XYZ file of C-alpha atoms in Angstrom:
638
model
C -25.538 -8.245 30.585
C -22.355 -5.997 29.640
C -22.217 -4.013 26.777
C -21.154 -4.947 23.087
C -20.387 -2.448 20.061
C -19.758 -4.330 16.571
C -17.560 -2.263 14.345
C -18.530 -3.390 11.056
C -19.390 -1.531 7.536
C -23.344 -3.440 8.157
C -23.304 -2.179 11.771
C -24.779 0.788 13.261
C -23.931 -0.133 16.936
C -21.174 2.288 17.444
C -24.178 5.335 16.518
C -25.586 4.481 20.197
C -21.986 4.358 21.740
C -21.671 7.383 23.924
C -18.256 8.587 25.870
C -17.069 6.816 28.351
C -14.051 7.308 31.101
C -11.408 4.362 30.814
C -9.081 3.556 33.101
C -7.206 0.846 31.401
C -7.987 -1.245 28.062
C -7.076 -4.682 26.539
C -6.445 -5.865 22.944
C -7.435 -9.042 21.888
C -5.955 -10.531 18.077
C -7.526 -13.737 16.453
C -5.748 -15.869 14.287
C -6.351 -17.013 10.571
C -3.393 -17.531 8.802
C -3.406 -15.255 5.984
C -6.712 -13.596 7.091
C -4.623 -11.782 9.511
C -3.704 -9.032 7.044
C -7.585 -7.999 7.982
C -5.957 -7.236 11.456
C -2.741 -6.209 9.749
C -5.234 -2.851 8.209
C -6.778 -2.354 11.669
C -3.901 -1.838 13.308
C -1.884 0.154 10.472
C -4.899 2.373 10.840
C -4.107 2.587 14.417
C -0.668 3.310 13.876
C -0.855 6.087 11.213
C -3.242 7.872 14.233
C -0.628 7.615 17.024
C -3.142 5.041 18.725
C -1.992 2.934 20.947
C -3.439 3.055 24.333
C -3.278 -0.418 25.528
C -2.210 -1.659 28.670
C -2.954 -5.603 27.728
C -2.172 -6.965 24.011
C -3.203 -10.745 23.590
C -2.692 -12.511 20.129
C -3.307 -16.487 18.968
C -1.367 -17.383 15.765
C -1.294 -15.347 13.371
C -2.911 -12.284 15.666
C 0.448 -12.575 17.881
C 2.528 -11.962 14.696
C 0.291 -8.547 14.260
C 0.757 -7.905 17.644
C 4.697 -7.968 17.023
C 4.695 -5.397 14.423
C 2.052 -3.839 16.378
C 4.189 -2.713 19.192
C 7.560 -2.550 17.409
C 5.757 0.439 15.724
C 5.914 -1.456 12.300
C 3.224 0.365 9.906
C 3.610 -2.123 7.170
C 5.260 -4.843 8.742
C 2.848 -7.126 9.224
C 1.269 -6.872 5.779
C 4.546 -7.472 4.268
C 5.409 -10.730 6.275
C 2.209 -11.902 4.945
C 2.498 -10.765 1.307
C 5.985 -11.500 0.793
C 6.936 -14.161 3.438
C 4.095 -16.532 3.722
C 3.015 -16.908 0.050
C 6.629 -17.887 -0.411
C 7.291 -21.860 -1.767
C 9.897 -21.448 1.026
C 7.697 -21.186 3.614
C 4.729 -23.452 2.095
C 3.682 -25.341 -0.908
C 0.153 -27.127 -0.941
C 1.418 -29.667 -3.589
C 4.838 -30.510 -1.831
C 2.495 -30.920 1.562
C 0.235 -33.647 -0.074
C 3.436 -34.994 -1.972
C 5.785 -35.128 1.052
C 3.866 -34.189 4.010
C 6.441 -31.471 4.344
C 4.161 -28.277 6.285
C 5.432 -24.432 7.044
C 8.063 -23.593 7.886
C 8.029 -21.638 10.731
C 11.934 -21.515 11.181
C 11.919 -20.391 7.799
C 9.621 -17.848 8.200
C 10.952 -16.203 11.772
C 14.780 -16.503 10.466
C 13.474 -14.424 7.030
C 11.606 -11.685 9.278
C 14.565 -11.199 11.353
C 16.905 -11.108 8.266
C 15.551 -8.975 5.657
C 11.879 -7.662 7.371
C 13.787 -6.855 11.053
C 11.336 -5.774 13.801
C 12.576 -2.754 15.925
C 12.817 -4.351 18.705
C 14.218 -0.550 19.889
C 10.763 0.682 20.217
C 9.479 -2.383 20.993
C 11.243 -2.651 24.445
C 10.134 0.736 25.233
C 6.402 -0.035 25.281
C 6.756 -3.033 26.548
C 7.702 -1.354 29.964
C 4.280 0.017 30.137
C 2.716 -2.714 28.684
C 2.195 -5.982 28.224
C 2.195 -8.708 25.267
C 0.875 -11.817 25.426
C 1.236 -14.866 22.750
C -0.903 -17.719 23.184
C -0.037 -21.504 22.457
C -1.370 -24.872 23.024
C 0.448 -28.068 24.630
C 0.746 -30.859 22.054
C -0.130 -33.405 24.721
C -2.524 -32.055 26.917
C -3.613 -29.136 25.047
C -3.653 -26.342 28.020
C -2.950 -23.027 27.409
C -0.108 -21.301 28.045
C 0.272 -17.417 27.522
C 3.686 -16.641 26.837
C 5.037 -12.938 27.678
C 6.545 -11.933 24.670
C 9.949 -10.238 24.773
C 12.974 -8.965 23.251
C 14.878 -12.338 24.353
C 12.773 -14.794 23.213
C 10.120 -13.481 20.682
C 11.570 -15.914 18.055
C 10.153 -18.744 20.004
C 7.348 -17.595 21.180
C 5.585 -16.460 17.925
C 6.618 -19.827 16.287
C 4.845 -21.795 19.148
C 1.934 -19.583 18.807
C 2.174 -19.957 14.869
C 1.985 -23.888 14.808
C -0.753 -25.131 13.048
C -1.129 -29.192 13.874
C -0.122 -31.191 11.084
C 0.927 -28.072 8.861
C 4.138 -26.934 10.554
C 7.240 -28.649 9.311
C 9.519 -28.550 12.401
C 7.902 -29.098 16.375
C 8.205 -26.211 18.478
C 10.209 -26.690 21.871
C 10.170 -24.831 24.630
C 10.585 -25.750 28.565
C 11.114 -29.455 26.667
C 7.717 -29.410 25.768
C 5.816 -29.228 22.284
C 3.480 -26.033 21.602
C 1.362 -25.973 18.685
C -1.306 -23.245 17.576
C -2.799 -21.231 20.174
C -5.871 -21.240 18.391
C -6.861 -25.219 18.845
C -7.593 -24.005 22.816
C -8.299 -20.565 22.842
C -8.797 -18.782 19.496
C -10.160 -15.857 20.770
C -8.056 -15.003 24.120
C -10.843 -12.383 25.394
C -11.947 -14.166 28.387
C -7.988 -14.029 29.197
C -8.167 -10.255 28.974
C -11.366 -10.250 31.631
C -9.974 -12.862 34.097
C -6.850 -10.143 33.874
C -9.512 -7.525 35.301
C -9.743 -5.629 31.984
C -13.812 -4.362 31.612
C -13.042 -2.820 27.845
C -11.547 -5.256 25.521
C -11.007 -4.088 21.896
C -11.467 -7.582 19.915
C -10.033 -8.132 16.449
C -12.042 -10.746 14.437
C -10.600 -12.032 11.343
C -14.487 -13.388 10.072
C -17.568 -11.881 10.592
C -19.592 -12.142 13.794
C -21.937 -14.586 13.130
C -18.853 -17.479 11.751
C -19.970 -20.365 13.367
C -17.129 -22.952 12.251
C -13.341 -22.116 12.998
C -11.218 -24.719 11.721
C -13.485 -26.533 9.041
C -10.390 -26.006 6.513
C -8.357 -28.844 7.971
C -11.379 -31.236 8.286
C -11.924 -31.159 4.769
C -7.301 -30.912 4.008
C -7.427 -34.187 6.440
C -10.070 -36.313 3.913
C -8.278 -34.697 0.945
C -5.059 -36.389 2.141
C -5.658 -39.540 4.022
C -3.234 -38.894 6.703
C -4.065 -40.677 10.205
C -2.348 -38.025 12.119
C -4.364 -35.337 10.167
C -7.616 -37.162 10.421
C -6.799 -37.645 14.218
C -6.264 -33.808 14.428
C -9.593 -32.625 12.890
C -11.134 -35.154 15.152
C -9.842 -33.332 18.126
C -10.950 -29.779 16.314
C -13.904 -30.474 16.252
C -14.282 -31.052 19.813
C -12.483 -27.985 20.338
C -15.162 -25.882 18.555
C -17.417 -26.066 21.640
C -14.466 -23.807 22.742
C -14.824 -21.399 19.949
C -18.986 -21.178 20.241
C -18.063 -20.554 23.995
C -16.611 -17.374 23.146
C -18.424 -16.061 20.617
C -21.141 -16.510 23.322
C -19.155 -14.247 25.743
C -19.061 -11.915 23.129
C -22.128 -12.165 21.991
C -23.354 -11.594 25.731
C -20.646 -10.228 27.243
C -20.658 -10.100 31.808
C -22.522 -7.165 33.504
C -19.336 -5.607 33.858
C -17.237 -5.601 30.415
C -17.403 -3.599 27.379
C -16.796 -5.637 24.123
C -15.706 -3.097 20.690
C -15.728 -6.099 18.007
C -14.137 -4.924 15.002
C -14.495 -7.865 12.360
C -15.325 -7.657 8.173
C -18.795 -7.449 7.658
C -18.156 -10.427 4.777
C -16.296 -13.295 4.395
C -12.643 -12.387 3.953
C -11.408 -13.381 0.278
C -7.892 -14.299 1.867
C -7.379 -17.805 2.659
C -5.446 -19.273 5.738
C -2.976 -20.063 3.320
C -2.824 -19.831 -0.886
C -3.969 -15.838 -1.343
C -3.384 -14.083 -4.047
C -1.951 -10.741 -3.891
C -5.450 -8.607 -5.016
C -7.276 -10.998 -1.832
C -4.986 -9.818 0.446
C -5.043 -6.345 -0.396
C -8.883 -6.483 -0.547
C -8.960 -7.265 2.758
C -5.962 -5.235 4.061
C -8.069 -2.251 2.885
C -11.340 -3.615 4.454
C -9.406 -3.893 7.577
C -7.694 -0.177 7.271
C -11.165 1.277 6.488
C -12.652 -0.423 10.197
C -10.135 0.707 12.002
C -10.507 4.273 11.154
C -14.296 3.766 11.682
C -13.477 2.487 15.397
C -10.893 5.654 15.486
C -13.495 8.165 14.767
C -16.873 6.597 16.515
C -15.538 4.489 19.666
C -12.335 5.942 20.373
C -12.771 9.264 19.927
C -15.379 9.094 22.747
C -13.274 7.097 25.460
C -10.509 9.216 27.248
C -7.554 8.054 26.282
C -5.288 9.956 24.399
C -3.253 9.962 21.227
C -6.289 9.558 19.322
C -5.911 11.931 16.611
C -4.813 10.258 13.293
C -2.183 12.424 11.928
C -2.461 14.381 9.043
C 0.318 16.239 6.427
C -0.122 19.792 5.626
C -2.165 20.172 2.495
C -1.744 23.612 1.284
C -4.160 23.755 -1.295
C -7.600 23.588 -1.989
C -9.894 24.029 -5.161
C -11.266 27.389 -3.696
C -7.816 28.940 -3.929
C -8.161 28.660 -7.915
C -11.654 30.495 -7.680
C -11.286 33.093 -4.948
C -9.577 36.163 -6.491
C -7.866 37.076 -3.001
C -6.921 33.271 -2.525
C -6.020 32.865 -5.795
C -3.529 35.415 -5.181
C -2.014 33.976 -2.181
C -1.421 30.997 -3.984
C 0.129 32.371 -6.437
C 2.743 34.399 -4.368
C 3.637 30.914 -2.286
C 4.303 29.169 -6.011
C 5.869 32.443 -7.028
C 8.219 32.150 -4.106
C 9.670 28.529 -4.248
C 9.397 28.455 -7.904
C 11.646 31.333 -8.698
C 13.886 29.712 -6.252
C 14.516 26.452 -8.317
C 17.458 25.367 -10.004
C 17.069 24.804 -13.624
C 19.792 22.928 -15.793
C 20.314 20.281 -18.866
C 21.229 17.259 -19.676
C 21.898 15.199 -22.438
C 20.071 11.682 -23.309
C 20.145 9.259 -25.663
C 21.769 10.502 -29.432
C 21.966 13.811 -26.974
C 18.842 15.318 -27.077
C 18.494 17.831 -24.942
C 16.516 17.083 -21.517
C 15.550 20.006 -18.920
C 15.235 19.440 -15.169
C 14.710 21.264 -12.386
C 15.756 21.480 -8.676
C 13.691 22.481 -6.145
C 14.606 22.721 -2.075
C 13.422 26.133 -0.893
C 13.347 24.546 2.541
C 17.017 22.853 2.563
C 15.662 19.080 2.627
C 18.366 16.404 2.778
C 16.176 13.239 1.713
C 15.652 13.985 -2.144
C 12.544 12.907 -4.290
C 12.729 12.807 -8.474
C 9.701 12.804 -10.095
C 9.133 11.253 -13.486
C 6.353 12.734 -14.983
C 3.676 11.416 -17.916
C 2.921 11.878 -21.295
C 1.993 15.122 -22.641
C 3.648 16.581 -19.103
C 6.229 19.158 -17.763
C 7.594 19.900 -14.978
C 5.141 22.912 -15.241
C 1.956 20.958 -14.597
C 3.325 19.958 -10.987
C 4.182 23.167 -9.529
C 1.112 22.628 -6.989
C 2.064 19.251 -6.157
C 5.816 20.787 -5.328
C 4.537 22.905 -3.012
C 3.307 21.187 -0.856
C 5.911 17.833 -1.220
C 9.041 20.679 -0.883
C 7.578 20.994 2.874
C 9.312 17.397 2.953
C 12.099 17.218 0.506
C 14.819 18.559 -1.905
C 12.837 17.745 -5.526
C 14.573 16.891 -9.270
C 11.970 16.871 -11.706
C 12.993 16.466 -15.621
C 11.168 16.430 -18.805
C 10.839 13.444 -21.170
C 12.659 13.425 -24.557
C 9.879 14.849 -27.170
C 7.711 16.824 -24.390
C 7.709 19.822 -22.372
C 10.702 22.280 -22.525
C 12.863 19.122 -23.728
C 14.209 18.602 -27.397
C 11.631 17.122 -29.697
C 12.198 13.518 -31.791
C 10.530 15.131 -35.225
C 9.865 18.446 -37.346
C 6.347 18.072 -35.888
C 6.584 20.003 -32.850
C 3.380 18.472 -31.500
C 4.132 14.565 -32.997
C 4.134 12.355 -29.740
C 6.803 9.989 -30.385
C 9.882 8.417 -29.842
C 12.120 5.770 -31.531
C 12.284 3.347 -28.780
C 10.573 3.320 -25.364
C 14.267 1.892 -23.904
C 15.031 5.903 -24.731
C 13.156 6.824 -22.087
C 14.649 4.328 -19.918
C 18.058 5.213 -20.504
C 17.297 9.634 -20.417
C 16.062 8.616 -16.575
C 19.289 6.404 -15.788
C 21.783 9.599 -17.371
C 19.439 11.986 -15.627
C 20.066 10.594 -12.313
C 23.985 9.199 -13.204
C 24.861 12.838 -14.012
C 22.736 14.706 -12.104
C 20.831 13.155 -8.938
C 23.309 10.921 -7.536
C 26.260 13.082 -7.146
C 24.251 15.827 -5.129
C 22.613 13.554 -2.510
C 22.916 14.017 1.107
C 20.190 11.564 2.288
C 17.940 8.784 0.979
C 16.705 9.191 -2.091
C 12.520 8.319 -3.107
C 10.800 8.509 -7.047
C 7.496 9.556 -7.740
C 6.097 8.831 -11.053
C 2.875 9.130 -13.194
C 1.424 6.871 -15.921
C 3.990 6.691 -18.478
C 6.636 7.628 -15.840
C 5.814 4.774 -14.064
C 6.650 2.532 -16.770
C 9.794 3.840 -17.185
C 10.476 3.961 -13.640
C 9.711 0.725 -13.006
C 11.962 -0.135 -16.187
C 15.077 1.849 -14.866
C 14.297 0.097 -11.574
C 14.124 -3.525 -12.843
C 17.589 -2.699 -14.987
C 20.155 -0.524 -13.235
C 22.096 -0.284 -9.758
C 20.211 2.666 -8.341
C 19.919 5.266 -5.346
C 16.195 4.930 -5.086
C 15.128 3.554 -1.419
C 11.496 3.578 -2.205
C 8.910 4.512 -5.137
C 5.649 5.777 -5.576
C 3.316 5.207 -9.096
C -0.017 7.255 -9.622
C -1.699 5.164 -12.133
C 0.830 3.945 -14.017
C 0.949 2.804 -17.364
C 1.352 -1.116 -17.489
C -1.372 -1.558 -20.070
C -1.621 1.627 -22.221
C -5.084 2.781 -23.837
C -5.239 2.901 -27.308
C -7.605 6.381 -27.751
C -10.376 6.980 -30.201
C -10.356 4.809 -33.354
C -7.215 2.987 -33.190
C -8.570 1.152 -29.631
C -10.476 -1.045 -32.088
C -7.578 -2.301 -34.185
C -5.465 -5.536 -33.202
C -1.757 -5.244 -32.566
C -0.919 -6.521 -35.693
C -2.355 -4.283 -37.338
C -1.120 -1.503 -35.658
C 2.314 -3.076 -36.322
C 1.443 -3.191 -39.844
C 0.560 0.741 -39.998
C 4.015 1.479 -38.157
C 6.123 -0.537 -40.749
C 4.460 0.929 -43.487
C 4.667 5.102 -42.547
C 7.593 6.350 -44.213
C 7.818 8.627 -41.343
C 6.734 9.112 -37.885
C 3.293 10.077 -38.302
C 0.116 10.840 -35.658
C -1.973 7.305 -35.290
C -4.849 7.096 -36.722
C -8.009 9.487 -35.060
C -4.371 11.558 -33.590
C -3.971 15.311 -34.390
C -1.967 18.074 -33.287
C -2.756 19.770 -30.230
C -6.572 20.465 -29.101
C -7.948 21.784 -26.323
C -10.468 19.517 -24.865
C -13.338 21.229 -23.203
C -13.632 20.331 -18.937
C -16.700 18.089 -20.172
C -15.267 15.720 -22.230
C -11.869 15.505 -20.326
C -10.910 12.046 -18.307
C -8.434 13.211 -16.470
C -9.825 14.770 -13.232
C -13.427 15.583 -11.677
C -11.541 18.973 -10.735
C -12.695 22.288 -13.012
C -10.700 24.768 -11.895
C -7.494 22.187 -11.427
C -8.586 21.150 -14.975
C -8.458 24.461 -16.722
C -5.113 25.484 -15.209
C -3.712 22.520 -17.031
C -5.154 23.000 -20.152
C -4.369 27.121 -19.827
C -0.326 26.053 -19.225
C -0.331 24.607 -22.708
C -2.790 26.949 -24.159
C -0.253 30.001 -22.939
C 2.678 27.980 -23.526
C 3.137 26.840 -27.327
C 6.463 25.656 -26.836
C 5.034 22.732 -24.042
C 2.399 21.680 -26.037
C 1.758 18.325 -27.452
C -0.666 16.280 -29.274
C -1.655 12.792 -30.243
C 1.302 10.181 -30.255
C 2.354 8.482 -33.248
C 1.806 4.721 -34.474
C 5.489 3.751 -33.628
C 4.686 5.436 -29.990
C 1.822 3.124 -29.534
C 3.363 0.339 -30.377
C 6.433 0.935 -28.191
C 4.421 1.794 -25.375
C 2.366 -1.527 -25.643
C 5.555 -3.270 -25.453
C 6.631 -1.395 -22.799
C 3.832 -2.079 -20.656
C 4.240 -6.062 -20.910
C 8.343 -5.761 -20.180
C 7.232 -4.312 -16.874
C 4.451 -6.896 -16.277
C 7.425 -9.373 -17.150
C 10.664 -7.724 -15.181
C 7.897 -6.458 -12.159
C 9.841 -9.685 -10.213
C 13.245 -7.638 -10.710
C 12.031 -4.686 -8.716
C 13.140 -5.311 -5.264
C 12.950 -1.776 -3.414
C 9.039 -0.992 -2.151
C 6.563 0.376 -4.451
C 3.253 2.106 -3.603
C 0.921 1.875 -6.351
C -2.311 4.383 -6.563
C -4.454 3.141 -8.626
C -7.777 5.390 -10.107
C -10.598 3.748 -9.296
C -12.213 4.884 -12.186
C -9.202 5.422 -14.394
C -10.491 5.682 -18.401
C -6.777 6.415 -19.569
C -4.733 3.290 -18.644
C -5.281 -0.438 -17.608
C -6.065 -1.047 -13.982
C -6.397 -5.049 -15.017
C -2.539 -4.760 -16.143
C -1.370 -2.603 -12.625
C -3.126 -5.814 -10.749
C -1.036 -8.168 -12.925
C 1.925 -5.992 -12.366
C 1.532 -5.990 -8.334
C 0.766 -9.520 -8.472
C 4.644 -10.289 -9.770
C 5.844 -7.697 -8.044
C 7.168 -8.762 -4.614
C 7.980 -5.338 -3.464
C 4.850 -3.499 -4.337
C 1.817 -2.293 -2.370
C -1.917 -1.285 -3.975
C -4.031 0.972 -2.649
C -6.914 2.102 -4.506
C -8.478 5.863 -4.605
C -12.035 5.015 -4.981
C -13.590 7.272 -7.488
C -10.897 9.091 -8.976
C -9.950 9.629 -12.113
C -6.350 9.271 -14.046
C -4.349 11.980 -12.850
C -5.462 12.231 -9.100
C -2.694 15.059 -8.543
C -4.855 17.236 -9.763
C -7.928 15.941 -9.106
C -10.665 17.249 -6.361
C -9.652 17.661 -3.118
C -11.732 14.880 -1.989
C -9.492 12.174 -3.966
C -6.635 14.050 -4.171
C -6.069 14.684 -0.540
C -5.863 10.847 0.158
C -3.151 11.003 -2.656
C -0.865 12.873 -1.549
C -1.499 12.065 1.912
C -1.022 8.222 0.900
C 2.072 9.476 -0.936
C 3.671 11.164 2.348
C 2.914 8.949 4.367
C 4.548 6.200 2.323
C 7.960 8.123 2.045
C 7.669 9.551 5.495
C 7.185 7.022 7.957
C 7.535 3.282 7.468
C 7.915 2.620 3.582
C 10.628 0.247 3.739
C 7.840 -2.103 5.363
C 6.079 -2.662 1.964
């Protein structure tokens, strides 16, 4: 019997694998519908390392679609097409199907790629001289297989015949004047294709977990929810075609003297569906799938010799120890020293002209341009680390918020958080890049925002014609926390409190400015990170501020459900990080914001608290590296 390595979270297979030399290696892609956004995280994970090594790439239905982005290069791609595209009422409605009979439609869907989700075909040609791609479909009649090479020419076709679920799609697929329908009735696992090709190590992609016994069981129980003949006749002939499907997990399973099987599959039931997921189940699952494939990339892979098998990594400059080592320390502070003396600092005036500062930062003369909108209680101060090491990459604007930091305050309070209406903030941003961003950029133009930034950059987004190509939100604020007592009252009582102050005044448990000792803090797991912030506003009177007002709650509440209900507006890709154990603002409301958003992308830092910029290195490095890879590399594919 061959060999077989199962690359699952349960699994401790690939602890016995040991290194191996390879002459040549095969990919294999299973279908699923939806599910495939499990193999859409494999192979993103593959991507972001540089790995692609394979000399064989064979996909059935939805696996041939990740197989398209795949080689194109597309990190992203693939998880957009099935975010975006296939939830759409375009491309399929369960309740027009058992109305109408009226499937997917697969016309729909290709022509929609191509249009506004284009594959770079560019790159695509170029590895498929070295390589090749293979799409498998099924003959309507007959039901042999056919393996279609897929190409520049006629990938359109292909991927729809490979796509075609019986009784689902709306139009018949033609090609050669015959019908194709979903690879996956005859072969839904194409491995023994890979070993009749004379591959002996055959990376497999599973979209269920290795011991799913039942493949298409869905459309069994869709054909005695609906009646249909045709249907029933279908799942009829399914169920004779699952002999094919225990066939192969049996050649898995027990794979020939010669072959080496690396099965990477979820280790549960994926939450997705083959069609009806929500936007949290696919992400769920993306992330399960992203999380395997870097598993395979450091166990398997890194012991077969092949190359391109380091998974890249940005420059992170800093580390905790530099804020505890006197000699480090000191290094640090000259590199800060040096690009922060060399900023640009100017004004602007907002709304009833108060006064807002910005910055300009581009000690390394970076073209592509990045504006961060900072939180509450912030400044342009706080993120000199963060500029550091994001000035490697581009030419920064940073400004502070009417109220905070070196920027005019709304009361005789110097301290009082508050402002007279949250659209203020909206409006500062839009002047701040009308008279200031926009007529200074050279290249594209990305927005990186934090908690209550986020809320007003998602408002500014939703609302104006803008620059921005792509934005970034580290736990934003689309639910706000109400602190200490008031988080007990009801809004209408809060309402009642603001109507009744004569005067802006702090809400109720609110004070002026305290410093809040490193154990009681909820901002970051980080000591040394944390007492550098709190030491900027102990040293710096004029930055400080305190608790916000009543009005500022209120607003901010308000705020928070306008961008739940305009998150459908945004249309340029968002990256949301979301704390995994944020205690400031409302991860529920960030879900419900991502859900209507059709732009936006979660990813989760597990562990973390609210501001992971300046958190410990262990969260914060998958931040920022999250962050630059986003703007970097393929963002326009989320």
């Amino acid at each position: 019997m061959g060999e077989h390595y199962s690359i699952s979270k349960n699994s401790f297979d690939v602890l016995r694998f040991s290194k191996r030399e390879v002459d040549k290696i095969a990919l294999v892609t299973e279908g699923g519908g939806q599910r495939g956004v499990f193999t859409a995280g494999v192979l993103d994970s593959f991507l972001q390392a540089n790995f692609n090594p394979f000399d064989l790439l064979i996909g059935t239905s939805a696996g041939s679609l990740n197989l398209a982005s795949y080689i194109c290069g597309h990190k992203g791609h693939a998880y957009r097409i099935i975010d975006q595209v296939t939830r759409s009422p375009d491309f399929f409605k369960l309740s027009r199907f058992l109305l109408t009979g009226e499937g997917m439609d697969l016309d729909w869907l290709i022509d929609k790629t191509e249009s506004d989700i284009p594959l770079n075909w560019k790159v695509g040609e170029e590895h498929l001289t070295t390589k090749q791609v293979l799409a498998v479909a099924a003959h309507a009649t007959n039901f042999e297989t056919k393996y279609f090479d897929l190409s520049t020419s006629n990938w359109k076709d292909i991927l729809r015949a490979s796509c075609a679920i019986p009784a689902l799609h709306k139009q018949p697929v033609i090609m050669d004047d015959k019908r194709w329908l979903d690879g996956g009735l005859t072969t839904p696992i194409p491995v023994q294709a890979a070993y009749d090709r004379g591959f002996r190590h055959i990376v497999v992609i599973r979209t269920v977990p290795v011991d799913f016994t039942e493949n298409h069981d869905w459309l069994i129980s869709l054909a005695k929810m609906t009646k249909n003949s045709k249907l029933d006749h279908m799942a009829a002939m399914l169920v004779t075609h699952e002999e094919n499907y225990r066939k192969t997990q049996a050649f898995l399973a027990n794979p020939p003297d010669d072959v080496i099987i690396y099965e990477i599959s979820p280790n549960r039931s994926l939450q997705s569906k083959v069609l009806g997921s929500t936007k949290k189940q696919l992400d769920a699952d993306y992330q399960h799938g992203k999380a395997l494939g870097n598993v395979f990339l450091e166990t398997i892979a890194s012991k077969l010799s092949l190359s391109h098998l380091q998974q890249e990594q940005f420059l992170i400059q800093t580390r905790e120890e530099r804020f505890t080592d006197a000699k480090k320390q000191q290094e640090y502070n000259n590199q800060i020293d040096a690009i922060w003396n060399s900023k640009i600092c100017g004004e602007v005036f907002g709304v009833e002209r108060i006064p807002l500062k910005w910055i300009n930062v581009n000690p390394n003369k970076k073209k592509q341009t990045l504006v961060i909108v900072n939180g509450r209680n912030e400044s342009y101060w706080k993120y000199k680390e963060v500029i550091l090491e994001l000035s490697q990459y581009y030419n920064i604007y940073a400004y502070d918020h009417r109220g905070q930091g070196e920027s005019g305050r709304m009361t005789q309070d110097h301290e009082l958080g508050h402002v007279d209406d949250f659209h203020d903030y909206v409006m500062d941003l839009y002047i701040f890049m009308e008279r200031v961003v926009r007529p200074n950029l050279e290249g594209e133009c990305f927005m990186l925002s934090h908690s209550m930034g986020a809320a007003v950059m998602a408002q500014y987004l939703s609302t104006f014609d803008h620059p921005v190509k792509a934005s970034a939100a580290t736990s934003p604020m689309f639910g706000v926390y109400i602190p200490g007592k008031v988080h007990g009252l009801k809004k209408q009582t809060l309402n009642l409190l603001d109507v009744l102050a004569s005067k802006p005044n702090y809400a109720l448990g609110q004070s002026h400015f305290k410093k809040v000792r490193y154990e009681e803090n909820v901002l970051t797991h980080s000591k040394a990170r944390y007492q550098i912030f709190v030491d900027l506003f102990v040293n710096n009177p004029r930055l400080r501020l305190g608790g916000p007002s009543t009005h500022w709650i209120t607003e901010s509440i308000k705020a928070g459900k306008k961008c739940i209900a305009t998150a459908h507006k945004v249309n340029i890709p968002m990256l949301i990080l979301q704390a995994g154990d944020d205690l400031v603002v409302s991860n529920i409301a960030q879900s419900e914001f991502h859900e209507k958003c059709n732009s936006s992308h979660l990813e989760q830092v597990e562990g973390a608290y609210h501001d992971m910029l300046i958190e410990k290195d262990i969260y914060r490095d998958i931040a920022i590296n999250k962050l630059l890879d986003f703007f970097t590399s393929d963002y326009r594919f989320f």
